[in-house]
Amino acid sequence: MQRWYLQAVVRVYGPWTVSQTISARERALAIRRVRHATDALADLDARFPGTASGTGRAEVHDHSGMVPVTRDCPLACLGLSRHAANPLRSHLRGRVTVGQVLRLWEDNELQHVRGLGPRRIGEITTALIAAGFVLTPHSHG
């Protein structure tokens, strides 16, 4: 599959993973598609390490293969855009971990982070799902 297509799947279906206007069946479909696309992107990156995924995001750990993203990993391991990562860094201060972001999501506190709107909250949710964290839907409004 083409890298651009897989990235488009993540961008298109990512917001569906938290949408309250679609059915649970459609949300589950979106989660499966995002996971499949991110797995395929990781596989491409593992098979062709000299090529970048085109995201322009710094990688801190190598999560290709069997190494999972954990709660102790730094924020950069989620591969968020700077528009999503910078507000989290400002809000949490210090060394920000995936676990801290996951806690904000679980506590339904992301909407209180200055600079994060629905689109960026969707991006963060998509990144958490793609990293393998199981998230139960709740309202972000």
C-alpha atoms as a printed R data frame, in Angstrom:
    type eleno elety resid chain resno       x      y      z
1   ATOM     1    CA   MET     A     1   0.000  0.000  0.000
2   ATOM     2    CA   GLN     A     2   1.068  3.553 -0.566
3   ATOM     3    CA   ARG     A     3   2.285  5.487  2.458
4   ATOM     4    CA   TRP     A     4   0.153  8.511  1.545
5   ATOM     5    CA   TYR     A     5  -2.976  6.355  1.454
6   ATOM     6    CA   LEU     A     6  -2.294  4.888  4.910
7   ATOM     7    CA   GLN     A     7  -1.652  8.354  6.334
8   ATOM     8    CA   ALA     A     8  -4.926  9.565  4.785
9   ATOM     9    CA   VAL     A     9  -6.802  6.657  6.400
10  ATOM    10    CA   VAL     A    10  -5.454  7.698  9.818
11  ATOM    11    CA   ARG     A    11  -6.374 11.356  9.215
12  ATOM    12    CA   VAL     A    12  -9.868 10.563  7.945
13  ATOM    13    CA   TYR     A    13 -10.903  7.853 10.398
14  ATOM    14    CA   GLY     A    14  -9.073  9.268 13.431
15  ATOM    15    CA   PRO     A    15 -11.840 11.735 14.384
16  ATOM    16    CA   TRP     A    16 -14.423  8.947 14.058
17  ATOM    17    CA   THR     A    17 -12.771  7.102 16.944
18  ATOM    18    CA   VAL     A    18 -14.169  9.669 19.397
19  ATOM    19    CA   SER     A    19 -17.238 10.937 17.544
20  ATOM    20    CA   GLN     A    20 -20.483 10.800 19.473
21  ATOM    21    CA   THR     A    21 -22.573 11.268 16.316
22  ATOM    22    CA   ILE     A    22 -21.840  7.848 14.851
23  ATOM    23    CA   SER     A    23 -22.883  4.423 16.062
24  ATOM    24    CA   ALA     A    24 -20.715  2.149 18.175
25  ATOM    25    CA   ARG     A    25 -20.413 -0.167 15.165
26  ATOM    26    CA   GLU     A    26 -19.041  2.654 12.986
27  ATOM    27    CA   ARG     A    27 -16.681  3.750 15.775
28  ATOM    28    CA   ALA     A    28 -15.343  0.183 16.084
29  ATOM    29    CA   LEU     A    29 -14.800  0.103 12.312
30  ATOM    30    CA   ALA     A    30 -12.841  3.371 12.506
31  ATOM    31    CA   ILE     A    31 -10.678  2.029 15.340
32  ATOM    32    CA   ARG     A    32  -9.905 -1.127 13.326
33  ATOM    33    CA   ARG     A    33  -9.008  0.888 10.233
34  ATOM    34    CA   VAL     A    34  -6.753  3.275 12.159
35  ATOM    35    CA   ARG     A    35  -4.972  0.360 13.841
36  ATOM    36    CA   HIS     A    36  -4.513 -1.447 10.515
37  ATOM    37    CA   ALA     A    37  -3.145  1.670  8.806
38  ATOM    38    CA   THR     A    38  -0.724  2.503 11.629
39  ATOM    39    CA   ASP     A    39   0.456 -1.113 11.761
40  ATOM    40    CA   ALA     A    40   1.039 -1.063  8.006
41  ATOM    41    CA   LEU     A    41   2.941  2.247  8.308
42  ATOM    42    CA   ALA     A    42   5.103  0.795 11.083
43  ATOM    43    CA   ASP     A    43   5.752 -2.259  8.915
44  ATOM    44    CA   LEU     A    44   6.814 -0.040  6.011
45  ATOM    45    CA   ASP     A    45   9.116  1.938  8.291
46  ATOM    46    CA   ALA     A    46  10.637 -1.306  9.599
47  ATOM    47    CA   ARG     A    47  11.171 -2.761  6.122
48  ATOM    48    CA   PHE     A    48  12.487  0.484  4.634
49  ATOM    49    CA   PRO     A    49  14.256  2.270  7.512
50  ATOM    50    CA   GLY     A    50  15.898  4.860  5.261
51  ATOM    51    CA   THR     A    51  12.552  6.349  4.275
52  ATOM    52    CA   ALA     A    52  10.691  8.715  6.555
53  ATOM    53    CA   SER     A    53   6.972  8.412  7.126
54  ATOM    54    CA   GLY     A    54   6.623 12.016  6.056
55  ATOM    55    CA   THR     A    55   5.295 13.192  9.395
56  ATOM    56    CA   GLY     A    56   8.267 15.358 10.341
57  ATOM    57    CA   ARG     A    57   8.042 14.080 13.900
58  ATOM    58    CA   ALA     A    58  11.023 13.129 15.997
59  ATOM    59    CA   GLU     A    59  11.273  9.517 17.123
60  ATOM    60    CA   VAL     A    60  12.665  8.931 20.578
61  ATOM    61    CA   HIS     A    61  12.353  5.157 20.815
62  ATOM    62    CA   ASP     A    62  12.307  2.521 18.135
63  ATOM    63    CA   HIS     A    63   8.827  1.023 18.308
64  ATOM    64    CA   SER     A    64   9.115 -1.059 15.172
65  ATOM    65    CA   GLY     A    65   8.745 -4.772 15.549
66  ATOM    66    CA   MET     A    66   7.612 -6.056 18.923
67  ATOM    67    CA   VAL     A    67   8.543 -3.096 21.156
68  ATOM    68    CA   PRO     A    68   5.268 -1.538 22.374
69  ATOM    69    CA   VAL     A    69   4.649  2.038 23.412
70  ATOM    70    CA   THR     A    70   4.272  2.063 27.214
71  ATOM    71    CA   ARG     A    71   2.979  4.558 29.750
72  ATOM    72    CA   ASP     A    72   6.593  5.417 30.614
73  ATOM    73    CA   CYS     A    73   7.512  6.405 27.054
74  ATOM    74    CA   PRO     A    74   8.035 10.113 26.346
75  ATOM    75    CA   LEU     A    75   5.329 12.109 24.568
76  ATOM    76    CA   ALA     A    76   7.256 12.007 21.273
77  ATOM    77    CA   CYS     A    77   6.550  8.257 21.004
78  ATOM    78    CA   LEU     A    78   2.930  9.056 20.166
79  ATOM    79    CA   GLY     A    79   4.049 10.878 17.018
80  ATOM    80    CA   LEU     A    80   1.731 13.834 17.559
81  ATOM    81    CA   SER     A    81   1.867 17.005 15.513
82  ATOM    82    CA   ARG     A    82   3.370 20.017 17.246
83  ATOM    83    CA   HIS     A    83  -0.131 21.539 17.381
84  ATOM    84    CA   ALA     A    84  -1.216 18.702 19.674
85  ATOM    85    CA   ALA     A    85   2.059 18.104 21.528
86  ATOM    86    CA   ASN     A    86   2.921 21.687 22.500
87  ATOM    87    CA   PRO     A    87  -0.300 22.376 24.460
88  ATOM    88    CA   LEU     A    88   0.223 19.090 26.317
89  ATOM    89    CA   ARG     A    89   3.807 20.062 27.163
90  ATOM    90    CA   SER     A    90   2.658 23.479 28.411
91  ATOM    91    CA   HIS     A    91  -0.139 21.968 30.480
92  ATOM    92    CA   LEU     A    92   1.843 19.101 32.030
93  ATOM    93    CA   ARG     A    93   5.283 20.749 32.251
94  ATOM    94    CA   GLY     A    94   8.525 18.841 32.683
95  ATOM    95    CA   ARG     A    95   9.110 15.447 31.111
96  ATOM    96    CA   VAL     A    96   5.733 14.494 29.655
97  ATOM    97    CA   THR     A    97   4.997 10.788 29.353
98  ATOM    98    CA   VAL     A    98   2.414  8.808 27.421
99  ATOM    99    CA   GLY     A    99   0.958  7.786 30.789
100 ATOM   100    CA   GLN     A   100   0.264 11.403 31.722
101 ATOM   101    CA   VAL     A   101  -1.545 11.971 28.419
102 ATOM   102    CA   LEU     A   102  -3.477  8.740 28.861
103 ATOM   103    CA   ARG     A   103  -4.528  9.865 32.354
104 ATOM   104    CA   LEU     A   104  -5.813 13.183 30.936
105 ATOM   105    CA   TRP     A   105  -7.823 11.228 28.370
106 ATOM   106    CA   GLU     A   106  -9.191  8.768 30.933
107 ATOM   107    CA   ASP     A   107 -10.210 11.604 33.260
108 ATOM   108    CA   ASN     A   108 -11.907 13.437 30.361
109 ATOM   109    CA   GLU     A   109  -9.614 16.438 30.969
110 ATOM   110    CA   LEU     A   110  -8.182 16.981 27.474
111 ATOM   111    CA   GLN     A   111 -10.813 19.595 26.624
112 ATOM   112    CA   HIS     A   112  -9.496 21.697 29.544
113 ATOM   113    CA   VAL     A   113  -5.985 21.879 28.082
114 ATOM   114    CA   ARG     A   114  -5.539 25.325 26.587
115 ATOM   115    CA   GLY     A   115  -4.959 25.130 22.842
116 ATOM   116    CA   LEU     A   116  -6.602 21.735 22.289
117 ATOM   117    CA   GLY     A   117  -9.818 21.645 20.305
118 ATOM   118    CA   PRO     A   118 -11.843 18.700 19.036
119 ATOM   119    CA   ARG     A   119  -9.525 18.091 16.082
120 ATOM   120    CA   ARG     A   120  -6.385 17.837 18.245
121 ATOM   121    CA   ILE     A   121  -8.188 15.767 20.880
122 ATOM   122    CA   GLY     A   122  -9.134 13.406 18.042
123 ATOM   123    CA   GLU     A   123  -5.489 13.293 16.950
124 ATOM   124    CA   ILE     A   124  -4.372 12.447 20.493
125 ATOM   125    CA   THR     A   125  -7.061  9.781 20.831
126 ATOM   126    CA   THR     A   126  -6.071  8.264 17.500
127 ATOM   127    CA   ALA     A   127  -2.416  8.197 18.545
128 ATOM   128    CA   LEU     A   128  -3.288  6.463 21.836
129 ATOM   129    CA   ILE     A   129  -5.369  3.848 19.996
130 ATOM   130    CA   ALA     A   130  -2.649  3.348 17.393
131 ATOM   131    CA   ALA     A   131  -0.145  2.854 20.222
132 ATOM   132    CA   GLY     A   132  -2.256 -0.044 21.464
133 ATOM   133    CA   PHE     A   133  -4.135  1.506 24.352
134 ATOM   134    CA   VAL     A   134  -7.760  0.415 24.660
135 ATOM   135    CA   LEU     A   135  -9.945  3.451 25.166
136 ATOM   136    CA   THR     A   136 -13.593  3.351 26.129
137 ATOM   137    CA   PRO     A   137 -15.599  6.099 24.418
138 ATOM   138    CA   HIS     A   138 -16.820  9.021 26.477
139 ATOM   139    CA   SER     A   139 -18.023 12.500 25.693
140 ATOM   140    CA   HIS     A   140 -15.413 15.230 25.218
141 ATOM   141    CA   GLY     A   141 -17.930 18.075 25.235
